[in-house]
Coordinates of C-alpha atoms in Angstrom, one line a residue:
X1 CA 112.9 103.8 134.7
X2 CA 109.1 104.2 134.6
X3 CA 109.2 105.7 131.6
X4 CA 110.7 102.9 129.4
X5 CA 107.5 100.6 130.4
X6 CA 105.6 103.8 128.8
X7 CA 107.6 103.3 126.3
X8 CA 107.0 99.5 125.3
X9 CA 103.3 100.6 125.6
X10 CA 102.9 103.1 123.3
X11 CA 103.7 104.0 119.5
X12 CA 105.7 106.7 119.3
X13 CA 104.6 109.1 116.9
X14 CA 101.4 107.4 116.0
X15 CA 98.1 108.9 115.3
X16 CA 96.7 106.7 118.5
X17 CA 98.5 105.7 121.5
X18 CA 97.7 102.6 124.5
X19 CA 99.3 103.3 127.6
X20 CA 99.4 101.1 130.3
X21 CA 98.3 102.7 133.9
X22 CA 101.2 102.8 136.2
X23 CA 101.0 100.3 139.5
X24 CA 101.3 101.9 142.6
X25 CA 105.1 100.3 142.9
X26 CA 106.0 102.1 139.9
X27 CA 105.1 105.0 141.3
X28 CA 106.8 105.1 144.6
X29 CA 109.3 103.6 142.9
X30 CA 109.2 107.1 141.1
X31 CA 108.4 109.1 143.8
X32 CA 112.0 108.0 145.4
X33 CA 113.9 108.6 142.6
X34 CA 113.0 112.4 142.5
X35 CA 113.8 112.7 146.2
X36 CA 117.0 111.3 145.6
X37 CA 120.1 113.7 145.7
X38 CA 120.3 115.6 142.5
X39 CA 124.5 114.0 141.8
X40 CA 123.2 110.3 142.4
X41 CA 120.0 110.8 140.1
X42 CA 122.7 112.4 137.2
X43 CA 124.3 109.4 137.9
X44 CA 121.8 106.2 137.9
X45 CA 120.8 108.6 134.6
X46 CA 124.2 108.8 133.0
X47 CA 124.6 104.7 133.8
X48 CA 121.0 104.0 132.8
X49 CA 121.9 105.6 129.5
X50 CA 125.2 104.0 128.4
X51 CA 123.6 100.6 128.6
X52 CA 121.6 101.4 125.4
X53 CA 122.8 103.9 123.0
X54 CA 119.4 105.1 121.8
X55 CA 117.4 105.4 126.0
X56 CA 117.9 109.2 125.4
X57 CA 116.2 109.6 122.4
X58 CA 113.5 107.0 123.4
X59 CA 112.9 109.1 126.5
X60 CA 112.3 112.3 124.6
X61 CA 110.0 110.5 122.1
X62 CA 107.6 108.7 124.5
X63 CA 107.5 111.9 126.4
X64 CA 106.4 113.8 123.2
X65 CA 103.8 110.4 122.8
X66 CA 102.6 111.0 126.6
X67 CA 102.0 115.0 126.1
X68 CA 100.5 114.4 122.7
X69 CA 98.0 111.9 124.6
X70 CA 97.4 113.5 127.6
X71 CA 93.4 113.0 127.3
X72 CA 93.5 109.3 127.4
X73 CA 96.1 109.5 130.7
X74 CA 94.5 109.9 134.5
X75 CA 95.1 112.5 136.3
X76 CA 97.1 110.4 138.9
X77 CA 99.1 109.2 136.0
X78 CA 99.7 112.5 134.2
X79 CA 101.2 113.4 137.6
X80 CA 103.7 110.1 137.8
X81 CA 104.6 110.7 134.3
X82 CA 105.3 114.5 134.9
X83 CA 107.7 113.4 136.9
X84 CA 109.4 111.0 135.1
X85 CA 109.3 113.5 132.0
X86 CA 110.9 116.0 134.5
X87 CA 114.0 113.2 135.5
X88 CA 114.2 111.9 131.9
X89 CA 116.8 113.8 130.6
X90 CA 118.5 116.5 132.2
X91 CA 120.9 119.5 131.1
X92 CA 123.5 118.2 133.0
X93 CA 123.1 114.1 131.4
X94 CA 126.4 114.1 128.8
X95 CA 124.9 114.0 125.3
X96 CA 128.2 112.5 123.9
X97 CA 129.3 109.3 125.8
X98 CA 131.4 107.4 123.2
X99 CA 133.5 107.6 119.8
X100 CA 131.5 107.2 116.5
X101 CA 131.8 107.3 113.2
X102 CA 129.4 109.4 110.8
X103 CA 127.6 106.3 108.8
X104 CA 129.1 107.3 105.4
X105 CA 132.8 107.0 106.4
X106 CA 135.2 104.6 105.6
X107 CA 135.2 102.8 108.3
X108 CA 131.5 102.3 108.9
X109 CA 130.1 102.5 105.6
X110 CA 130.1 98.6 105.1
X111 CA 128.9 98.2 108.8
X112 CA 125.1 98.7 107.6
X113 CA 122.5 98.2 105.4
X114 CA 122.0 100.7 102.0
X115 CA 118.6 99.4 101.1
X116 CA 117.1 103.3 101.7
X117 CA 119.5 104.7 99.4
X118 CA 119.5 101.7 96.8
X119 CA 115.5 102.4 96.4
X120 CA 116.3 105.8 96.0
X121 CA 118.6 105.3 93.3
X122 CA 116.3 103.2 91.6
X123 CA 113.4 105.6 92.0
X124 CA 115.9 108.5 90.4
X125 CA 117.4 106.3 88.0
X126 CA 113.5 105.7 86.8
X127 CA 112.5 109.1 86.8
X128 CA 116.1 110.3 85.3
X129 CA 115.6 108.3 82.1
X130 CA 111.9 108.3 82.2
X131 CA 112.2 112.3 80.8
X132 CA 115.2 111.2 79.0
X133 CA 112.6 108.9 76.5
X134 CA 110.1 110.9 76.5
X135 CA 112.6 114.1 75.5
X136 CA 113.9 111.6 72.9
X137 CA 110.4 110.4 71.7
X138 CA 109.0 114.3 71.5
X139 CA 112.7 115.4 69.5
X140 CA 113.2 112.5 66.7
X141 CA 109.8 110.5 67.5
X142 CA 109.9 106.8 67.2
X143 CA 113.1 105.3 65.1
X144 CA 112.8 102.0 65.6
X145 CA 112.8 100.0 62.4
X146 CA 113.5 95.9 62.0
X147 CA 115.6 95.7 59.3
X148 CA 118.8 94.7 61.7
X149 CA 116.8 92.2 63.5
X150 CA 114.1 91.1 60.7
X151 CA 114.6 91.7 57.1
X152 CA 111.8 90.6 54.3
X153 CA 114.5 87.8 53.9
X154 CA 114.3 86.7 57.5
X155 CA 111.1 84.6 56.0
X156 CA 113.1 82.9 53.5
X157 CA 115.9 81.8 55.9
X158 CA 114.6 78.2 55.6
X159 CA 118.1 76.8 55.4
X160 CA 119.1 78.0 58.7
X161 CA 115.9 76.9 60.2
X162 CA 116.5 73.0 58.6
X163 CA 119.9 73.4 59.9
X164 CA 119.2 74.4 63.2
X165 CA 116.6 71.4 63.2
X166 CA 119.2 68.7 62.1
X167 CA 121.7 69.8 64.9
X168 CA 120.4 66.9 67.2
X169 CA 121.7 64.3 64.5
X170 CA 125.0 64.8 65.9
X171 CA 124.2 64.3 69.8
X172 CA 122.3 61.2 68.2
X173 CA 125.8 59.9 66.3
X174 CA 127.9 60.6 69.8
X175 CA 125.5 58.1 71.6
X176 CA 126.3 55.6 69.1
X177 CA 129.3 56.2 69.5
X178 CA 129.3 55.8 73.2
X179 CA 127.0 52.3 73.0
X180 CA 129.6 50.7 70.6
X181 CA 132.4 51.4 72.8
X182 CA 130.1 50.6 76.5
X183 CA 130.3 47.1 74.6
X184 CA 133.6 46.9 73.5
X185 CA 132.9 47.0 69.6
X186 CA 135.3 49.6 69.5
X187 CA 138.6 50.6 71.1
X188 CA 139.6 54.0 72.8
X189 CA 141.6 55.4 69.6
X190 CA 138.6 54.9 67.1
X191 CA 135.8 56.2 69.6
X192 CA 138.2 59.6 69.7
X193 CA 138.4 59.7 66.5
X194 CA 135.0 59.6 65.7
X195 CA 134.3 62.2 68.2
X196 CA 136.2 64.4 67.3
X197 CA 134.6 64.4 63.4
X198 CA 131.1 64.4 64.9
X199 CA 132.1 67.5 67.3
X200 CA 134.1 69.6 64.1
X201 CA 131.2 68.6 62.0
X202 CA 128.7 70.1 64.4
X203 CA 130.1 73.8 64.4
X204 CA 131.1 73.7 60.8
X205 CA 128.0 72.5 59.4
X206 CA 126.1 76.1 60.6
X207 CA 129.4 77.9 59.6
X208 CA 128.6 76.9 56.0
X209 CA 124.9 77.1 55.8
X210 CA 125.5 80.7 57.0
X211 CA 128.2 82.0 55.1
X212 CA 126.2 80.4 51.8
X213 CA 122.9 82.0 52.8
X214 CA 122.0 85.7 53.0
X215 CA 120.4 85.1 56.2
X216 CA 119.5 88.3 58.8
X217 CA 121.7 89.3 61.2
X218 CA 119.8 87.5 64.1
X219 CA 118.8 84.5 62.3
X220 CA 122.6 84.0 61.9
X221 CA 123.4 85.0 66.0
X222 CA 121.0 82.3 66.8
X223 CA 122.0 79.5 64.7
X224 CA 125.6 79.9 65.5
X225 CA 124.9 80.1 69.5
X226 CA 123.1 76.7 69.3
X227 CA 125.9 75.5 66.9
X228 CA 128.0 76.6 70.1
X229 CA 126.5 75.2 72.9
X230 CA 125.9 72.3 71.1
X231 CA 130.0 71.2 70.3
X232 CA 130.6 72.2 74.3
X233 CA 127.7 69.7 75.1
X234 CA 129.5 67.0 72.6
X235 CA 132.9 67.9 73.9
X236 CA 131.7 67.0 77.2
X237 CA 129.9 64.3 77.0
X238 CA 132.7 62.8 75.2
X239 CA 134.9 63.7 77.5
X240 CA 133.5 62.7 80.6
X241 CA 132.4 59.3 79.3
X242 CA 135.8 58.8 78.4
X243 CA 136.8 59.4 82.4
X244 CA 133.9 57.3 83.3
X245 CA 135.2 54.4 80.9
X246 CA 139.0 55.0 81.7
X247 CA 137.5 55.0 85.9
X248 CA 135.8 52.0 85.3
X249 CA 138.3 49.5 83.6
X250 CA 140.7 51.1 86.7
X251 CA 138.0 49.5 89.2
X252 CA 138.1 46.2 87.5
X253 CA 141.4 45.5 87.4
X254 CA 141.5 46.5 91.1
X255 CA 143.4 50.1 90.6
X256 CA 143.7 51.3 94.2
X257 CA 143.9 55.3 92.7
X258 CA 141.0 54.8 91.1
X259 CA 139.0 53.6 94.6
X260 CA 140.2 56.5 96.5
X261 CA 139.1 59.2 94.5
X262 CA 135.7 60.4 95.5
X263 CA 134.1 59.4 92.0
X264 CA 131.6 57.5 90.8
X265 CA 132.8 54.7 88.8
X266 CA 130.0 53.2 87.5
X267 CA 130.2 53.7 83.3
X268 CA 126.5 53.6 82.1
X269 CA 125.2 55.3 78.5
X270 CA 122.1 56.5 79.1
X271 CA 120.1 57.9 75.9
X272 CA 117.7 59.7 78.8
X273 CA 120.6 61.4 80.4
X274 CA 121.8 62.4 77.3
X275 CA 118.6 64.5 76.3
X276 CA 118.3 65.3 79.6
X277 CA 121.6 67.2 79.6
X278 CA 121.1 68.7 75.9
X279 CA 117.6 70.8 76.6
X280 CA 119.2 71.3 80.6
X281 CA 120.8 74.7 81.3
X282 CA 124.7 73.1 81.4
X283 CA 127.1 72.7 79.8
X284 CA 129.3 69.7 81.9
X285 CA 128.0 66.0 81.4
X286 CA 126.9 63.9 84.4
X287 CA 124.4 60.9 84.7
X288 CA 122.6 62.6 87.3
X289 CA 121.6 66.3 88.5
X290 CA 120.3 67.9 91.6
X291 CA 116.3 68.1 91.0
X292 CA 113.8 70.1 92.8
X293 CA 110.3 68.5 94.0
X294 CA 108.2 70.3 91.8
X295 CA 108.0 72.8 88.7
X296 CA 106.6 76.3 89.9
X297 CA 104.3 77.6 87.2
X298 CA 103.3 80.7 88.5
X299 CA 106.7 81.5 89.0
X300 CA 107.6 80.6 85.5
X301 CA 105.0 82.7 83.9
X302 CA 106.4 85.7 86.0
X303 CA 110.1 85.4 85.2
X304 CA 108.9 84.8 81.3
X305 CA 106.7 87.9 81.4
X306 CA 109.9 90.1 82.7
X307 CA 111.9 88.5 80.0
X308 CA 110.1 89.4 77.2
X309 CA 109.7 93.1 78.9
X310 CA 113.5 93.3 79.3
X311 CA 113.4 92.4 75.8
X312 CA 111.5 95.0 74.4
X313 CA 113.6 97.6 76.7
X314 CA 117.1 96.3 75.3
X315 CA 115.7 96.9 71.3
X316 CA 114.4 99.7 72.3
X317 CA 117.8 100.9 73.4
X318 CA 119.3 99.8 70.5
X319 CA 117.5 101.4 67.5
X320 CA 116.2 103.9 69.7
X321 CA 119.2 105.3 71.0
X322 CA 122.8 103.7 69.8
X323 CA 121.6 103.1 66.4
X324 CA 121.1 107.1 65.5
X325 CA 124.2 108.0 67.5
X326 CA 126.0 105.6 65.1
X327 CA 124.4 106.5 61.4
X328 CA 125.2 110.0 62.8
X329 CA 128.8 109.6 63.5
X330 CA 131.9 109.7 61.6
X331 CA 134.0 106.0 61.6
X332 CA 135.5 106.4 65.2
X333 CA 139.5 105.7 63.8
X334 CA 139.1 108.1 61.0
X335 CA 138.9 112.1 61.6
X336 CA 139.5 113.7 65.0
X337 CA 140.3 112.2 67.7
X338 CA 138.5 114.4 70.4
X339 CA 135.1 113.2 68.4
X340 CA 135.8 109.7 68.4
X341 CA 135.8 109.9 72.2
X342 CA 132.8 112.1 72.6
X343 CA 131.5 109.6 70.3
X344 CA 132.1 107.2 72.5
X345 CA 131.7 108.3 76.0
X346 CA 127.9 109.2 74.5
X347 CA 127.0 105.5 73.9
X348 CA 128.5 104.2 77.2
X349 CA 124.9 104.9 78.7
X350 CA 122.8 103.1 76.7
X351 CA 126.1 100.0 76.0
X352 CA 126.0 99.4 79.8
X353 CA 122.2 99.5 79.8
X354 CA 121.7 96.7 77.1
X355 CA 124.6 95.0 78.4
X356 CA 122.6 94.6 81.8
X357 CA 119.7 93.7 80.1
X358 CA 121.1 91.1 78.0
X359 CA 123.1 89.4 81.1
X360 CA 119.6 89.6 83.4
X361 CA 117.4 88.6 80.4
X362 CA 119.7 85.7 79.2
X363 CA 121.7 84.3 82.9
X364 CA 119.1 85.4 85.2
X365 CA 115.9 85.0 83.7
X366 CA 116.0 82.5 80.7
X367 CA 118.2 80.1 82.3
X368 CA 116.4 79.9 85.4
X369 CA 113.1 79.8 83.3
X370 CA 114.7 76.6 81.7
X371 CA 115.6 75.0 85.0
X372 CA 112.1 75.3 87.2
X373 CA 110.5 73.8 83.8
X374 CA 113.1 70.5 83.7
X375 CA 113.7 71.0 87.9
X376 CA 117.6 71.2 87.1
X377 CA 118.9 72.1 91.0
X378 CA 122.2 74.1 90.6
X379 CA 121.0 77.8 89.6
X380 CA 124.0 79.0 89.7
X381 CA 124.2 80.5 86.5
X382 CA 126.1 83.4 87.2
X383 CA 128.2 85.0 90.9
X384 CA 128.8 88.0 92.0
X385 CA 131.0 89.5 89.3
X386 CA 129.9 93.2 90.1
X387 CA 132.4 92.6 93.5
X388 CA 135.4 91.1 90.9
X389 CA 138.7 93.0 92.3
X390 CA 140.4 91.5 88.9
X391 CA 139.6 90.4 85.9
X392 CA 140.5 86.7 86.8
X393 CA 137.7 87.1 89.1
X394 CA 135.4 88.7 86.5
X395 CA 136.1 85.7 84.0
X396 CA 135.2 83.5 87.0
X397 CA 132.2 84.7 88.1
X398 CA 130.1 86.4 85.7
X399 CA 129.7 82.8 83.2
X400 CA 130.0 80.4 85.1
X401 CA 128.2 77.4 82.8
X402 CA 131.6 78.6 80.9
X403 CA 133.8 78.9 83.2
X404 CA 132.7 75.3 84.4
X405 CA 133.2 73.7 81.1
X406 CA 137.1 75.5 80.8
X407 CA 138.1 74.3 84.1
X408 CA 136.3 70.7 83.5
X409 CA 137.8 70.1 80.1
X410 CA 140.6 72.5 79.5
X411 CA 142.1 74.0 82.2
X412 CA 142.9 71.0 84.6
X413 CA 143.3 68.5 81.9
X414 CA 146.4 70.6 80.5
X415 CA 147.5 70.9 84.4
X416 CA 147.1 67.1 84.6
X417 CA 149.2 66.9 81.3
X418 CA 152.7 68.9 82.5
X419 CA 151.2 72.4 80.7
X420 CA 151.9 75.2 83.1
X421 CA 149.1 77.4 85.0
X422 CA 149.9 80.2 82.3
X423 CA 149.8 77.8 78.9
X424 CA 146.8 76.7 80.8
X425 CA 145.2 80.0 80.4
X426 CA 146.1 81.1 77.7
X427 CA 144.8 77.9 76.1
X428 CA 141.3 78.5 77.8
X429 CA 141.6 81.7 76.9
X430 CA 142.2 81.0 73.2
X431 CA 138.9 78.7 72.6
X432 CA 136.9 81.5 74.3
X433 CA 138.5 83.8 71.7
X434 CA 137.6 81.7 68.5
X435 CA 134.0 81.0 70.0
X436 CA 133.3 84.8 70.3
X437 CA 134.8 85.7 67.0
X438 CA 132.4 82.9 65.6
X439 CA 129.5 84.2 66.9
X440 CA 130.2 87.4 65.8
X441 CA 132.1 87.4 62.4
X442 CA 130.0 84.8 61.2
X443 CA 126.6 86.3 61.2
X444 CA 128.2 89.4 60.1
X445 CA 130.0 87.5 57.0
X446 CA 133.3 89.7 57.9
X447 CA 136.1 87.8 59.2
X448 CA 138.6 90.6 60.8
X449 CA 138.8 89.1 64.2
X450 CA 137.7 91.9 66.2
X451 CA 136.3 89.8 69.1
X452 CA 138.9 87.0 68.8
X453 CA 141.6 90.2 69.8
X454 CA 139.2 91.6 71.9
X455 CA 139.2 88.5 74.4
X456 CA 143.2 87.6 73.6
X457 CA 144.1 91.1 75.0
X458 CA 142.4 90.2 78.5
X459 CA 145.2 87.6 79.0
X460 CA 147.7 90.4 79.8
X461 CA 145.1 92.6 81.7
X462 CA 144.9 89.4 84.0
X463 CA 148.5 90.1 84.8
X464 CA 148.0 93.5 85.1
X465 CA 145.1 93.6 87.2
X466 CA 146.7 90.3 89.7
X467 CA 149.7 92.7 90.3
X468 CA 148.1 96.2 91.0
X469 CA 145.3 94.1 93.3
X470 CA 148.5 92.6 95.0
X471 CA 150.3 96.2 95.2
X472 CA 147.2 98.1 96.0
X473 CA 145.5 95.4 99.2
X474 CA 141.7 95.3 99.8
X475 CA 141.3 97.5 96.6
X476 CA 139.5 97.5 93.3
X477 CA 141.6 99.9 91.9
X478 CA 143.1 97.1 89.3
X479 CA 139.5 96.5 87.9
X480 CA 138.1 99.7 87.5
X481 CA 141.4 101.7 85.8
X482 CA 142.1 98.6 83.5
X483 CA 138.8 95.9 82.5
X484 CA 136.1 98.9 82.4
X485 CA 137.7 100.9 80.1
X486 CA 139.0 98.6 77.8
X487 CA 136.1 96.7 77.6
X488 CA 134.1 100.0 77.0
X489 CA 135.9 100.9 74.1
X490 CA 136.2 97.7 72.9
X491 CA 132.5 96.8 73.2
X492 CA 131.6 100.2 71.6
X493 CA 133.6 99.3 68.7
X494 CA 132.3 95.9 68.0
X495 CA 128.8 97.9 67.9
X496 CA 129.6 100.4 65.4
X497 CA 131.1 98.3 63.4
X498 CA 128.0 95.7 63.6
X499 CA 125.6 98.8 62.9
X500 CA 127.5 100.0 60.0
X501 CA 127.8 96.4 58.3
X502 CA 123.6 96.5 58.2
X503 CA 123.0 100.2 58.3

């Protein structure tokens, strides 16, 4: 119809509209469309219409465009568009052509894009909580305090500080190791052997300068998360030169399993690959990593500055917010129960907030942060775990530097040793559970193996959860009535019982 090419011409609702003056073909064209009979105009109208869904309403607002501009249109085209304002949409043109669901059902709701009600979450989740500070601020004015984080002994913590400084005498000893046995001064047996001191000497080392030191609470958190990562670096490299040496003596005595696995067999110990891969943000040895071109330092300056803002916020959080709630409270196992939960449910807020905070400041923005400035490729730090239907997806997606390393070096190496799937996990569930209760019990100088239970009881909710996702299809019923509130009560536990240890 005419009217569509007024259409294309003009913006709709604008403070200024260009129309385009109507040839004279148009306009006959026009002209014998009103003289038609009044059934077959309804009816070009009605088929005109259900070839686009929205002609009806783009009639109606370029018509409202042309009236609106009426001064800028000729009188000669004032009089074509009256008439094809006058054949646009008739009374007798059915409104309702087709079946459609309402956007927020069921059935549609995943058919479209939520980006206008995201931002307007975020911009009432900003204001929400923006009051909520200030109505804290104005009531108990500003709590924050750094004895948990810094203490007047954090200064004196020189032995965790040497400690932390002589870690990289072990990665040094494992290369050695590796070099001696690259040229056959030692055998297999031996070069195990001497791994495996050199990887229980680098986490007991920081467990014993800790536990002897009265170090603060984060001075000990750090220490122990290098003393970590640095044993699942060892126990990797280890473990993958082993493969590489095992691979290569294969090739040369002309193993035919060995030349049809897609693996690199070349065995090469490489002091530059292996301070590459201590400083790189993984945890799984390889000779060589996917690198980008160049480093992006704009980029990196911009991701630091959110890191240490996202910093500040989760602190604040913390002695701002859960730290009075705690001092305030009775011990949540002792007294009445309805409290305990009210205790509870009132520090699930600001727990979820510095739990986000935490994940985006430490897998998001650190970690990438760390990979523009040594061009490490693979980024993926972290998946989608917020769309996890079970917690066997959650543990799969939301670590996966982790979850890498279990697989790599627990997980299929038990499979390839008889153990069955569910040894298998429980195994890699197990080292998880000692690692967490190290980090935690540790620093805190209080061994009653709060987090080591705390990860051991997700074992059976990953039964639980794989049979109500396989009872209840395309659900994610299993994760929200089982891994959210355990966790929740778990993780609010852990926290009272860390703030009334320094409190």
């Amino acid at each position: 119809m005419a009217i569509s090419d007024s259409l294309d011409s003009s913006s709709i609702g604008g403070a200024t509209t260009t129309t385009t003056t109507m040839s004279d073909s148009d306009r006959n064209l026009s002209l014998r469309k009103s003289q038609r009979p009044a059934a077959i105009r309804d009816a070009n109208d009605v088929a005109e219409l259900d070839n686009s869904a929205t002609a009806v309403e783009a009639s109606t607002e370029s018509a409202n465009s042309i009236a609106r501009n009426g001064k800028m249109i000729g009188n000669g085209d004032n009089h074509a568009a009256g008439l094809d304002i006058k054949f646009a949409y008739r009374p007798s043109v059915p409104a309702h052509r087709r079946i459609k669901e309402s956007p927020l059902s069921s059935d549609a709701i995943f058919k479209q894009s939520h980006a206008g009600l995201f931002n307007l979450c975020i911009v009432v989740l900003v204001a929400v909580n923006s009051r909520l500070i200030i109505e804290n601020l104005m009531k108990y004015g500003w709590l924050i305090k750094t004895g948990f984080w810094f203490s007047s002994k954090s200064l004196s913590d020189w032995p965790l500080l040497m400690c932390c400084l002589t870690l990289p005498l072990f990665p040094l000893s494992a290369f050695l190791v590796e070099k001696l046995a690259q040229r056959n001064c030692l055998s297999d047996p031996v070069v195990v052997l001497l791994h495996v001191i050199i990887t229980t000497a680098a986490i007991l080392y920081p467990v014993f300068v800790i536990l002897r030191c009265n170090s603060a609470f984060l001075s000990g958190v750090t220490l122990m998360l290098f003393a970590c990562i640095v044993w699942l670096k060892l126990v990797s490299y280890a473990h993958t030169n082993y493969d590489m040496r095992a691979l290569a003596n294969s090739a040369d005595k002309g193993d035919a399993s060995s030349s049809s696995v897609n693996v690199d067999c070349s065995y090469d110990v490489s002091f530059k690959s292996l301070v590459y891969f201590m400083v790189a943000p993984t945890l799984c040895y390889q000779t060589s990593y996917p690198r980008t071109a160049s480093v992006r330092k704009g980029w990196v300056v911009r991701q630091f500055v959110k890191l240490i803002i996202f910093t500040g916020v989760m602190g604040f959080i913390i002695e701002q917010y859960i730290n009075p709630i705690v001092r305030n409270s009775q011990h949540p196992l002792k007294g009445n129960l309805l409290y305990a939960i009210e205790r509870v449910l009132k520090l699930s807020v600001p727990n979820l907030y510095v739990w986000l905070c935490m994940f985006y400041c430490f897998f998001h923005l650190w970690l990438n942060i760390l990979a523009e400035l040594l061009r490490f490729g693979d980024r993926e730090f972290y998946k989608d775990w917020w769309n996890a239907k079970t917690v066997e997806e959650y543990w799969r997606m939301w670590n996966m530097p982790v979850h890498k390393w279990m697989v790599r070096h627990i997980y299929f190496p038990c499979l390839r040793h008889g153990i069955p799937k569910g040894a298998a996990l429980l195994i890699a569930f197990t080292v998880s559970a000692i690692f967490h209760e190290l980090c935690i019990a540790v620093p805190c100088h209080i061994f009653k193996f709060w987090a080591f239970i705390g990860i051991m009881f997700q074992v059976p909710l990953v039964l639980i959860t794989n049979y109500l996702q396989n009872r209840f299809r395309n659900s994610m019923v299993s994760f929200y009535f089982c891994h959210y509130p355990f966790n929740l009560i778990h993780g609010h536990y852990l926290i009272i019982k860390l703030i009334e240890i320094f409190s």
